[in-house]
PDB file of C-alpha atoms and ligand atoms in Angstrom:
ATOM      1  CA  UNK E 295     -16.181  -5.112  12.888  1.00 40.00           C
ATOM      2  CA  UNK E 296     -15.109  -7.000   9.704  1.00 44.00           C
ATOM      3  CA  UNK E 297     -16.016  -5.483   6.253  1.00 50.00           C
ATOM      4  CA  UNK E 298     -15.666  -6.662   2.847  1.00 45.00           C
ATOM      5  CA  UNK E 299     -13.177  -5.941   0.068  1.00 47.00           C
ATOM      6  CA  UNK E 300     -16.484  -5.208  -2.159  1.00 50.00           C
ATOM      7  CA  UNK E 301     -17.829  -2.738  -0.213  1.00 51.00           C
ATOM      8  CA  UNK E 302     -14.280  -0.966   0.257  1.00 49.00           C
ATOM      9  CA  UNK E 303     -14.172  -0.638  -3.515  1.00 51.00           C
ATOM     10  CA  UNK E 304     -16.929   1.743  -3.654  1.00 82.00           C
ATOM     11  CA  UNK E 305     -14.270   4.430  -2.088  1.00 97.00           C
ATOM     12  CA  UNK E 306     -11.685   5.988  -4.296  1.00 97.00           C
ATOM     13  CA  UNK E 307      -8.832   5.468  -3.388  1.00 98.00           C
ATOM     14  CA  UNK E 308      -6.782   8.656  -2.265  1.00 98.00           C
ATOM     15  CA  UNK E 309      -2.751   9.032  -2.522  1.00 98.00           C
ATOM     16  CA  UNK E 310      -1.745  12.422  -0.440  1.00 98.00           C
ATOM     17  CA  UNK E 311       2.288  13.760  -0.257  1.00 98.00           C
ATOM     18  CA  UNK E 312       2.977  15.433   2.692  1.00 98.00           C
ATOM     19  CA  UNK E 313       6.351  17.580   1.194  1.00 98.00           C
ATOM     20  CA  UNK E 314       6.821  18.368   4.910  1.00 98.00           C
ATOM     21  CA  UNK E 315       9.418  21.313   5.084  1.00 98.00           C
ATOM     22  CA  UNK E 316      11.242  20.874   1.650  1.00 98.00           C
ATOM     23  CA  UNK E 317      11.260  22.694  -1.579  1.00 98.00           C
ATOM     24  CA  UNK E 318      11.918  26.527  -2.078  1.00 98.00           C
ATOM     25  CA  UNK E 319       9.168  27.318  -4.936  1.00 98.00           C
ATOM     26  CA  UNK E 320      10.904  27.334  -8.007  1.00 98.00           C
ATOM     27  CA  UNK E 321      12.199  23.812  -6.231  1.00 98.00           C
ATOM     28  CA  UNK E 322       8.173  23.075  -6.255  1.00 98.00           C
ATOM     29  CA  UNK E 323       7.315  24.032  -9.563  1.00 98.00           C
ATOM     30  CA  UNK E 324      10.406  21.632 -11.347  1.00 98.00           C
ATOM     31  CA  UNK E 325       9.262  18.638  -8.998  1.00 98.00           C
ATOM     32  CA  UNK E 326       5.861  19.056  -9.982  1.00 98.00           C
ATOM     33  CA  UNK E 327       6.474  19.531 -13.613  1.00 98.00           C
ATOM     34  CA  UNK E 328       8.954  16.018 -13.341  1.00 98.00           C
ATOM     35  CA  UNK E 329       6.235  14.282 -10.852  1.00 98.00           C
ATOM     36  CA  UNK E 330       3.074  14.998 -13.785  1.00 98.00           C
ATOM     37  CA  UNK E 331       3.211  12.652 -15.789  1.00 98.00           C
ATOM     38  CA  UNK E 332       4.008   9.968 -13.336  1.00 98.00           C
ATOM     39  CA  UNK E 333       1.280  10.460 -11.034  1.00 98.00           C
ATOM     40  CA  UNK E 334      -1.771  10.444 -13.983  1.00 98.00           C
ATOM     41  CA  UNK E 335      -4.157   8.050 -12.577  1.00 96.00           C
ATOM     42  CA  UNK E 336      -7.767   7.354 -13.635  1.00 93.00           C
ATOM     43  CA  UNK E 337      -8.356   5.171  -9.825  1.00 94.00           C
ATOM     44  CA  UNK E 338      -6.724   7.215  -7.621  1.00 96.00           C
ATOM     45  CA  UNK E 339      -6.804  10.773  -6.251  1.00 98.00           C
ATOM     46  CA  UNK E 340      -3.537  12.755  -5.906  1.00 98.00           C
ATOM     47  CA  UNK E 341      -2.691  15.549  -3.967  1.00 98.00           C
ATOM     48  CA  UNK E 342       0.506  17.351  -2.904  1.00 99.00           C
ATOM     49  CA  UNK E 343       0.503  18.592   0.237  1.00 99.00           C
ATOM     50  CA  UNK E 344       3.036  21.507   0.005  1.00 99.00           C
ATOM     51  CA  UNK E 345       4.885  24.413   2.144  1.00 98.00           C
ATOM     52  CA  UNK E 346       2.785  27.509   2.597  1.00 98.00           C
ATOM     53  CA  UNK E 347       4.746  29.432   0.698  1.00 98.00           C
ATOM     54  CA  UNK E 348       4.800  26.972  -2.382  1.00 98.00           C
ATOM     55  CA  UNK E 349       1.418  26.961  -2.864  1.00 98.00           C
ATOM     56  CA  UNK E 350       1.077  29.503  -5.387  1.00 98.00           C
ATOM     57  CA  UNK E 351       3.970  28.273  -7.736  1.00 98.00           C
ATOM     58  CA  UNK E 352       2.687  24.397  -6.531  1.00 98.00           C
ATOM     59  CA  UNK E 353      -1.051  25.416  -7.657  1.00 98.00           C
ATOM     60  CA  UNK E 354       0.495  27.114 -11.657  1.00 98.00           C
ATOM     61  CA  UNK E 355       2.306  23.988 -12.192  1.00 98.00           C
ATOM     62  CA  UNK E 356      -0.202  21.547 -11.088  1.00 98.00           C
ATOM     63  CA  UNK E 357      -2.963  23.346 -13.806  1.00 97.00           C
ATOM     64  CA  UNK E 358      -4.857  20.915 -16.424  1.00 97.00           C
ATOM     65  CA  UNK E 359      -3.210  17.917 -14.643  1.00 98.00           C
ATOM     66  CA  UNK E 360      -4.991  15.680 -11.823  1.00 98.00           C
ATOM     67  CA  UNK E 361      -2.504  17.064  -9.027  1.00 98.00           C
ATOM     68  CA  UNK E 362      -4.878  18.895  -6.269  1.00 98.00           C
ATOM     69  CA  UNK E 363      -2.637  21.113  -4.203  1.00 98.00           C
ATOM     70  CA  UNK E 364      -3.086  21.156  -0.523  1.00 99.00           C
ATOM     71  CA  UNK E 365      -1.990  22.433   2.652  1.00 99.00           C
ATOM     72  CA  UNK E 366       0.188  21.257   5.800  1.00 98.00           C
ATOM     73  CA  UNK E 367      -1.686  22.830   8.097  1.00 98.00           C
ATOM     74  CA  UNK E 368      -3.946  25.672   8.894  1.00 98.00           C
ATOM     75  CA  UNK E 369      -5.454  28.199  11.091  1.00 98.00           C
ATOM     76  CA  UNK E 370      -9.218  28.296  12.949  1.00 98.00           C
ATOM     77  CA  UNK E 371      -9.739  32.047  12.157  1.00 98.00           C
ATOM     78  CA  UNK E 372     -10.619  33.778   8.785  1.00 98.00           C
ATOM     79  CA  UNK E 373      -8.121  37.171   9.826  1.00 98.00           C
ATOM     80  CA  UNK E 374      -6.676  38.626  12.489  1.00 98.00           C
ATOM     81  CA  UNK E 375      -3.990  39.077  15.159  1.00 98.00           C
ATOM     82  CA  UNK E 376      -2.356  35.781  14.516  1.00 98.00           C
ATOM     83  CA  UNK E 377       1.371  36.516  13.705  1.00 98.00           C
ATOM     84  CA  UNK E 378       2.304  34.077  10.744  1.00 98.00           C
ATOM     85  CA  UNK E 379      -0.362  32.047  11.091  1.00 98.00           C
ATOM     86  CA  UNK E 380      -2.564  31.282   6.874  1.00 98.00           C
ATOM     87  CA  UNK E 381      -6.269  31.425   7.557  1.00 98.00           C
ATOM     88  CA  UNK E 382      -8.384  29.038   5.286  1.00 98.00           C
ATOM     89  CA  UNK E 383      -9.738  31.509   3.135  1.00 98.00           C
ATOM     90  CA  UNK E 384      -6.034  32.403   1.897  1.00 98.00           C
ATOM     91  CA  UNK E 385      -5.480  29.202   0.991  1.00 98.00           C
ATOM     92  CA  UNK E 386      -8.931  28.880  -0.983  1.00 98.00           C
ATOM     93  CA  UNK E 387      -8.009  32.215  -2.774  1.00 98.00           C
ATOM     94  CA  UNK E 388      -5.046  30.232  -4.280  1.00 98.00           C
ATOM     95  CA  UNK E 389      -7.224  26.833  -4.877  1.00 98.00           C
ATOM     96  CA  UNK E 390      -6.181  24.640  -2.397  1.00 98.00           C
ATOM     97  CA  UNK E 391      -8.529  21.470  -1.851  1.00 98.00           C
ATOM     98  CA  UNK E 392      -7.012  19.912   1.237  1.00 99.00           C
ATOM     99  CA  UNK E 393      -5.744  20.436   4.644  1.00 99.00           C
ATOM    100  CA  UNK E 394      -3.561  18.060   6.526  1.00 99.00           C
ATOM    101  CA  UNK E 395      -4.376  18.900   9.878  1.00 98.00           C
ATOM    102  CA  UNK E 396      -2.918  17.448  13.362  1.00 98.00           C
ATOM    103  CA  UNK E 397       0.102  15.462  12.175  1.00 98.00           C
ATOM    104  CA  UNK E 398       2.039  13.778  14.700  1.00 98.00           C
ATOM    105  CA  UNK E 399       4.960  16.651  14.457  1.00 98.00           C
ATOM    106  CA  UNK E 400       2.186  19.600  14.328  1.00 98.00           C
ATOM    107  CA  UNK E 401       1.324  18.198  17.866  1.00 98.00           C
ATOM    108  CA  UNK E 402       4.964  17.201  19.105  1.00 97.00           C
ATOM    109  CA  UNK E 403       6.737  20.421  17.686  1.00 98.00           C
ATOM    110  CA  UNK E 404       3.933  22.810  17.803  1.00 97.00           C
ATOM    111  CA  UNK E 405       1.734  22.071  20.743  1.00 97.00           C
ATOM    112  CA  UNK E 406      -1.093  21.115  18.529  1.00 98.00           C
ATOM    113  CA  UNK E 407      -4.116  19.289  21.082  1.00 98.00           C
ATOM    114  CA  UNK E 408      -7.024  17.250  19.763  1.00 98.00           C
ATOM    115  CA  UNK E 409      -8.721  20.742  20.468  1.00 98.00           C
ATOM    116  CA  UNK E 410      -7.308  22.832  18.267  1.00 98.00           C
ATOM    117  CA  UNK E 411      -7.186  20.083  15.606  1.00 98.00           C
ATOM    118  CA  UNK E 412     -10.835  20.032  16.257  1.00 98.00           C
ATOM    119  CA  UNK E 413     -11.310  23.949  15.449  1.00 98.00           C
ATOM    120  CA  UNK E 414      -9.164  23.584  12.909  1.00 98.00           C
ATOM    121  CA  UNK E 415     -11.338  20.613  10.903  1.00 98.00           C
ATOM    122  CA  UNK E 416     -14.490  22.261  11.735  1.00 98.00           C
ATOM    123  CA  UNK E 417     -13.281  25.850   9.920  1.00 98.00           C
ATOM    124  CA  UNK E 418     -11.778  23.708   7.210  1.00 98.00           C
ATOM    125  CA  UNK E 419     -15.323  22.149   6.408  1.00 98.00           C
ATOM    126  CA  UNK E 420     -17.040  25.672   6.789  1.00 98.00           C
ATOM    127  CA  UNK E 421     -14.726  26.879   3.833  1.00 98.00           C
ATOM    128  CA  UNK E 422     -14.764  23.642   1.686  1.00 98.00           C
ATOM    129  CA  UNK E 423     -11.262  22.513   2.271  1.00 98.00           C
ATOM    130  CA  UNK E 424     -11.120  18.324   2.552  1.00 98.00           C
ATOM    131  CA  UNK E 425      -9.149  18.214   5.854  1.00 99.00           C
ATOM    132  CA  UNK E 426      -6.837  15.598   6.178  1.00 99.00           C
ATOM    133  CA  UNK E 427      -7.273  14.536   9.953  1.00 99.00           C
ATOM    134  CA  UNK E 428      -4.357  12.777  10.966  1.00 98.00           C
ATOM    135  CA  UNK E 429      -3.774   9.950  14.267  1.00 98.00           C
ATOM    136  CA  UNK E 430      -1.907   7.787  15.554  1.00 98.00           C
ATOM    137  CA  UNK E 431      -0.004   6.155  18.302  1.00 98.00           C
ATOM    138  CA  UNK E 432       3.752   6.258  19.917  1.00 96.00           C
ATOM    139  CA  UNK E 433       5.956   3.537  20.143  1.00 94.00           C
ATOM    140  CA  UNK E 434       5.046   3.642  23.846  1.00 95.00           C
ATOM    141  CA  UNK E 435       1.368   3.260  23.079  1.00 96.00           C
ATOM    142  CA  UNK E 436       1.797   0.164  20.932  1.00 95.00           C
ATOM    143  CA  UNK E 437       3.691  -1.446  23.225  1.00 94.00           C
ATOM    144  CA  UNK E 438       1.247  -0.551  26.409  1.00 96.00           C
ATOM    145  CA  UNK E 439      -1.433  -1.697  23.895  1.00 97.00           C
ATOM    146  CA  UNK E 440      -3.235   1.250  24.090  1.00 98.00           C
ATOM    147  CA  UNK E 441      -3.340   2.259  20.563  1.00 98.00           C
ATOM    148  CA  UNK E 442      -6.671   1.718  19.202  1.00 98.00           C
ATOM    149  CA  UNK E 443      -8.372   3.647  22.726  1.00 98.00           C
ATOM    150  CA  UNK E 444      -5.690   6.053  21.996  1.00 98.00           C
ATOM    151  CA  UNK E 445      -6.327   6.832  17.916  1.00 98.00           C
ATOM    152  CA  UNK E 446      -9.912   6.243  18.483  1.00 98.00           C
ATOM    153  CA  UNK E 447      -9.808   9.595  21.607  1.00 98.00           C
ATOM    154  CA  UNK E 448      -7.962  11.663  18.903  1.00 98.00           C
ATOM    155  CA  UNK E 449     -10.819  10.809  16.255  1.00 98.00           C
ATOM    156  CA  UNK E 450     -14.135  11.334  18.688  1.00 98.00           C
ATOM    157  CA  UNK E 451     -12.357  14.776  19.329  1.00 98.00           C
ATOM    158  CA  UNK E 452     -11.048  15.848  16.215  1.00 98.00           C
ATOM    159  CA  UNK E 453     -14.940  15.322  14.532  1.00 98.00           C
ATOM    160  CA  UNK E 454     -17.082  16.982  17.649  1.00 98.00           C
ATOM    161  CA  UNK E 455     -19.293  19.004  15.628  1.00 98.00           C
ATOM    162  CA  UNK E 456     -19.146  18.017  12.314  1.00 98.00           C
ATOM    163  CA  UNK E 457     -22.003  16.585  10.586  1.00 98.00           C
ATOM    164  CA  UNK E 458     -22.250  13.103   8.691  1.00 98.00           C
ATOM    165  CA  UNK E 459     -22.457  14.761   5.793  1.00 98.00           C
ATOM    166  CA  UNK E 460     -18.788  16.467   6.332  1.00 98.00           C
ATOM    167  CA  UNK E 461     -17.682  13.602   7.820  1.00 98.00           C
ATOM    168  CA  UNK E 462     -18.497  11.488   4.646  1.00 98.00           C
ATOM    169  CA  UNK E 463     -15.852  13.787   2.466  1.00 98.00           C
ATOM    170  CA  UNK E 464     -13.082  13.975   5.177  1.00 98.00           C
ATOM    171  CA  UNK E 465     -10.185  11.743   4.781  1.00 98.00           C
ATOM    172  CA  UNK E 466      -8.050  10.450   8.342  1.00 99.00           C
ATOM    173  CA  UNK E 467      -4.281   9.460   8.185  1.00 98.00           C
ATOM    174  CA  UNK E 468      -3.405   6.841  10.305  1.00 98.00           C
ATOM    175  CA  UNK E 469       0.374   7.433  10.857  1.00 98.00           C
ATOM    176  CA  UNK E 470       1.571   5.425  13.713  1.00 98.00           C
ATOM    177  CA  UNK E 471       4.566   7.581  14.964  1.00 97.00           C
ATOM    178  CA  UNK E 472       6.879   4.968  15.170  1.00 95.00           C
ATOM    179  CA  UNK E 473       6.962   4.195  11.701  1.00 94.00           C
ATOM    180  CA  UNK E 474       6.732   7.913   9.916  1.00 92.00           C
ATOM    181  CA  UNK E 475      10.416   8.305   8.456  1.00 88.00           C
ATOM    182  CA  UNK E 476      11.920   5.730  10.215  1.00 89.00           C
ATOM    183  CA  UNK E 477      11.803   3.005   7.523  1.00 85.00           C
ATOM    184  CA  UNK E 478       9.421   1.043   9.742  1.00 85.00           C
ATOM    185  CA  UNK E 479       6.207   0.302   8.024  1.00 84.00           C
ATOM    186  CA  UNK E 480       3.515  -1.096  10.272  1.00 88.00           C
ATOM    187  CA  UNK E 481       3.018  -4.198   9.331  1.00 95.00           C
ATOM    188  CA  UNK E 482      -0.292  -4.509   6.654  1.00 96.00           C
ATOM    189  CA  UNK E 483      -1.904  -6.705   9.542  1.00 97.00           C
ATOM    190  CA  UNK E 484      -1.308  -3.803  12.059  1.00 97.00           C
ATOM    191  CA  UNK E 485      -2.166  -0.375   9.606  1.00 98.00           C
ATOM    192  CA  UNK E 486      -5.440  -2.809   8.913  1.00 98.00           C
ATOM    193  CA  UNK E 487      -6.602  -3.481  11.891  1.00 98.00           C
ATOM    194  CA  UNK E 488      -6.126   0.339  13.774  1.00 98.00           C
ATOM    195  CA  UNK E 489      -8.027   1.939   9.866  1.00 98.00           C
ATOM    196  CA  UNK E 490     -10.432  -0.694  10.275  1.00 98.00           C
ATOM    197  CA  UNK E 491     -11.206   0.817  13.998  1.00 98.00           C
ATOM    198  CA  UNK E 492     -11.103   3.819  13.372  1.00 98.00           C
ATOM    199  CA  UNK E 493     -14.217   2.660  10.388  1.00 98.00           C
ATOM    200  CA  UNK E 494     -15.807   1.238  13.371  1.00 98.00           C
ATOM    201  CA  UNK E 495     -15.028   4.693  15.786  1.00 98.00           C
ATOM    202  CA  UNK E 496     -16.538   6.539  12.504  1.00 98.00           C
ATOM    203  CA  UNK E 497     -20.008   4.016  12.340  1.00 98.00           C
ATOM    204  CA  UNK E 498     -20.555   4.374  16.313  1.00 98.00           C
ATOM    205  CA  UNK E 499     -20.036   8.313  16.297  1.00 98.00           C
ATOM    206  CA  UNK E 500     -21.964   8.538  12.723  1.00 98.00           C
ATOM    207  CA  UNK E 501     -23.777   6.193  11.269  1.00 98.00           C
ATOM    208  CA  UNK E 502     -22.636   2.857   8.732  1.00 97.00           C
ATOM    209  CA  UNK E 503     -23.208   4.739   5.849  1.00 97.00           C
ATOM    210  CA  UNK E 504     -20.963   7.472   7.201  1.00 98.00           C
ATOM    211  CA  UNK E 505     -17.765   4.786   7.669  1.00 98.00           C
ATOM    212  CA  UNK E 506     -18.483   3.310   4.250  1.00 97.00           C
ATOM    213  CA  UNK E 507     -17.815   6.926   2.968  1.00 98.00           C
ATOM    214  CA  UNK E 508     -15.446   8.282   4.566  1.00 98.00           C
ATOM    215  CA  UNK E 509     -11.480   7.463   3.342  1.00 98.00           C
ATOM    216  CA  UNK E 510      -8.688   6.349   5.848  1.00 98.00           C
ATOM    217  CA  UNK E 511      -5.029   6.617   4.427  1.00 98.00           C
ATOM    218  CA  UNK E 512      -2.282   4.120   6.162  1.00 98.00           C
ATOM    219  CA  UNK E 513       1.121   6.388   6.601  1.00 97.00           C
ATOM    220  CA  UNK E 514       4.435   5.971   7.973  1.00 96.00           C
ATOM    221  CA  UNK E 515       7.226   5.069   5.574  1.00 94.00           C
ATOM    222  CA  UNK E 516       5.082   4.100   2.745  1.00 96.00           C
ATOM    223  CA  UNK E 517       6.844   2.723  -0.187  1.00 97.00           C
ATOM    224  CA  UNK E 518       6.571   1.872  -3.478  1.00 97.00           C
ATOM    225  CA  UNK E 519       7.302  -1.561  -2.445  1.00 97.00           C
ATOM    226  CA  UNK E 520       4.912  -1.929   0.478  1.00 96.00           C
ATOM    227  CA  UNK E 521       1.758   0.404  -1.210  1.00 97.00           C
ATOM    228  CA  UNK E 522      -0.097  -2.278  -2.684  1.00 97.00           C
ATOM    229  CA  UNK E 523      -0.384  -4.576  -0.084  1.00 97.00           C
ATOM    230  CA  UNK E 524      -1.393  -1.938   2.007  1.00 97.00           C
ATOM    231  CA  UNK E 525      -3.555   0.106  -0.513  1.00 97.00           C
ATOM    232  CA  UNK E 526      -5.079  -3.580  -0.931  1.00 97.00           C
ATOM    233  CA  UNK E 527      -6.617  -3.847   2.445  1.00 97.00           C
ATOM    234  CA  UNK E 528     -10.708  -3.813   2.638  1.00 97.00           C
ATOM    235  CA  UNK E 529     -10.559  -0.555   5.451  1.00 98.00           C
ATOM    236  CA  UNK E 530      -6.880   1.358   3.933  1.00 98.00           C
ATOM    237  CA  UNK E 531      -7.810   3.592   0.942  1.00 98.00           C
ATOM    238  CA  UNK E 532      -4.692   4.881   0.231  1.00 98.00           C
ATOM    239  CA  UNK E 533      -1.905   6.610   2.126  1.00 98.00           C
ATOM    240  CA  UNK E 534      -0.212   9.687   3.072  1.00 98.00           C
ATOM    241  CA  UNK E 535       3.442   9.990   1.980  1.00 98.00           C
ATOM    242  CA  UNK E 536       5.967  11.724   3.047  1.00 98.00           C
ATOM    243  CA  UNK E 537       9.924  10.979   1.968  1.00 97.00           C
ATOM    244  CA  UNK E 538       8.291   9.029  -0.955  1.00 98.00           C
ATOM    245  CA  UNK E 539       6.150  11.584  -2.225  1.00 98.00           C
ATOM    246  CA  UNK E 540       9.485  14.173  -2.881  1.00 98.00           C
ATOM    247  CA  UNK E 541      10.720  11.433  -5.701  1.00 98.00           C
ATOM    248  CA  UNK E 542       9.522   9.244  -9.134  1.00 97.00           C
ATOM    249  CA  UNK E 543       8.664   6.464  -6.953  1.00 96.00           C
ATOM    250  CA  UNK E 544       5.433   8.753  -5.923  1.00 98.00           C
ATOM    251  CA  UNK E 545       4.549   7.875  -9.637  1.00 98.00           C
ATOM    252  CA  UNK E 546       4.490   4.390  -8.481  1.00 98.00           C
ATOM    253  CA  UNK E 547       2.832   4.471  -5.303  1.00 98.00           C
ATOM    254  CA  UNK E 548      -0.141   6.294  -7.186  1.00 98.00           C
ATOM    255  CA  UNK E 549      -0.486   3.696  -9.815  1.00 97.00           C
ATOM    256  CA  UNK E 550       0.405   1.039  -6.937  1.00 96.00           C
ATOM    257  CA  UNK E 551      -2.338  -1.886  -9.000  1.00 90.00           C
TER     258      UNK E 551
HETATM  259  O1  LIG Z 101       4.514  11.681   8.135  1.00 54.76           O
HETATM  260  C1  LIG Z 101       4.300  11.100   7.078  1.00 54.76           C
HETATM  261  C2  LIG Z 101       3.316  11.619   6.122  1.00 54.76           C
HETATM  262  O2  LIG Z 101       2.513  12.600   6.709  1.00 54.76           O
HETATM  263  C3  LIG Z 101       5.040   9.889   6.708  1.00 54.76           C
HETATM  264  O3  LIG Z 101       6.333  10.235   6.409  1.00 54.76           O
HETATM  265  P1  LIG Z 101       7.302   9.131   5.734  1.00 54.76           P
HETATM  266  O4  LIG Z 101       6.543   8.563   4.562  1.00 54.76           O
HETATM  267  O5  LIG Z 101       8.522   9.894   5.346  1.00 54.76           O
HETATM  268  O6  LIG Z 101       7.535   8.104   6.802  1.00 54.76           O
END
């Protein structure tokens, strides 16, 4: 399924950091004070997906700028006996907007399964948090040529249960896993194609209006040298960073036109 460029520019296009497991908070705070000005944009959204524990210091510098703060990941229950897990209405207390939930080393490192990624996006939506919903495919997939049954699995699972209406606000990451800090970027014909099924995954589970809504990032070393031919593409609106997002070139991937 083919759409046009027109169409794709009715969706705003969203730039997301994934910080990963770096910055102590007072390390937060002077990044985001440095990263501020760079990353003002009128046509794109920013967010900073930061450490748990950064969040507070993350959300006081961010204030009166157009940095959301969000979260690396999540747990499916409000309170409980949960040793060191952050339930979802913790992180709301602070003011966090978004959730990146299932990433590639969530499920390698952590034993994270389409299933808990789907009780995970489905308590994110009951408390208002945008849930990042990330997929994608090993080097072993790509090369079996298995990928797009593969991403498009992870997707019917991760949205069982949620409404078009939730499903319109929720961004997916596409990070292929071969290219996420490896220096590899998919190539802009590859990244288009898998976000463009995953649209088409969206429109058979949903509805079209629901895949015109909804906002797939492209990640895996994104760059400020490969964002706007990506960010360009009629089904990628935007992309989730990680290295890149921890430097000035961030600035530049936001305000990638
Ligand atoms: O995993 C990623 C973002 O979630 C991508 O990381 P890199 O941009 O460092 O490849």
């Amino acid at each position: 399924m083919s759409r046009k460029k027109d169409i794709s520019l009715m969706r705003k296009t969203i730039v997301a950091g994934n910080w990963k497991m770096n910055k102590t908070p007072s390390e937060a705070k002077a990044l985001i004070e440095e990263l501020k000005p760079l990353v003002a944009s009128e046509t794109s959204d920013v967010v900073f997906c930061v450490p748990a524990i950064d969040i507070p210091a993350a959300i006081e510098a961010a204030a009166g700028s157009n940095i959301a703060i969000g979260a690396e990941n999540m747990y499916f229950e409000e309170s409980g006996a949960y040793t060191g897990e952050i339930a979802p209405n913790m992180l709301t207390d602070l003011g966090v907007k978004y959730v990146i939930l299932g990433h590639s080393e969530r499920r390698e490192y952590f034993a994270e399964t389409d299933e808990t990624v789907n009780k995970k996006v489905l308590k994110a939506f009951e408390h208002g948090i945008t849930p990042i919903v990330c997929c994608g495919e090993t080097l072993a997939q790509r090369e079996q040529g298995v990928t797009i049954d593969f991403v498009r699995q992870q997707i019917k699972i991760a949205f069982q249960g949620v409404s078009a209406d939730q499903a319109k606000t929720a961004v997916i990451a596409y990070e292929p896993i071969w290219a996420i800090g490896t220096g590899k970027v998919a190539t802009t014909e590859q990244a288009q194609e898998v976000c463009a099924a995953i649209r088409a995954c969206i429109a058979e589970v949903y509805d079209e209006a629901t895949a015109e809504a909804i906002r797939i990032q492209y990640g895996g070393s994104v760059s400020a040298a490969s964002a706007p031919e990506l960010f360009a593409q009629p089904d990628i609106d935007g992309g989730l960073v990680g290295g890149a997002s921890l430097k000035p070139d961030f600035g530049k991937i936001v305000n990638y036109k």
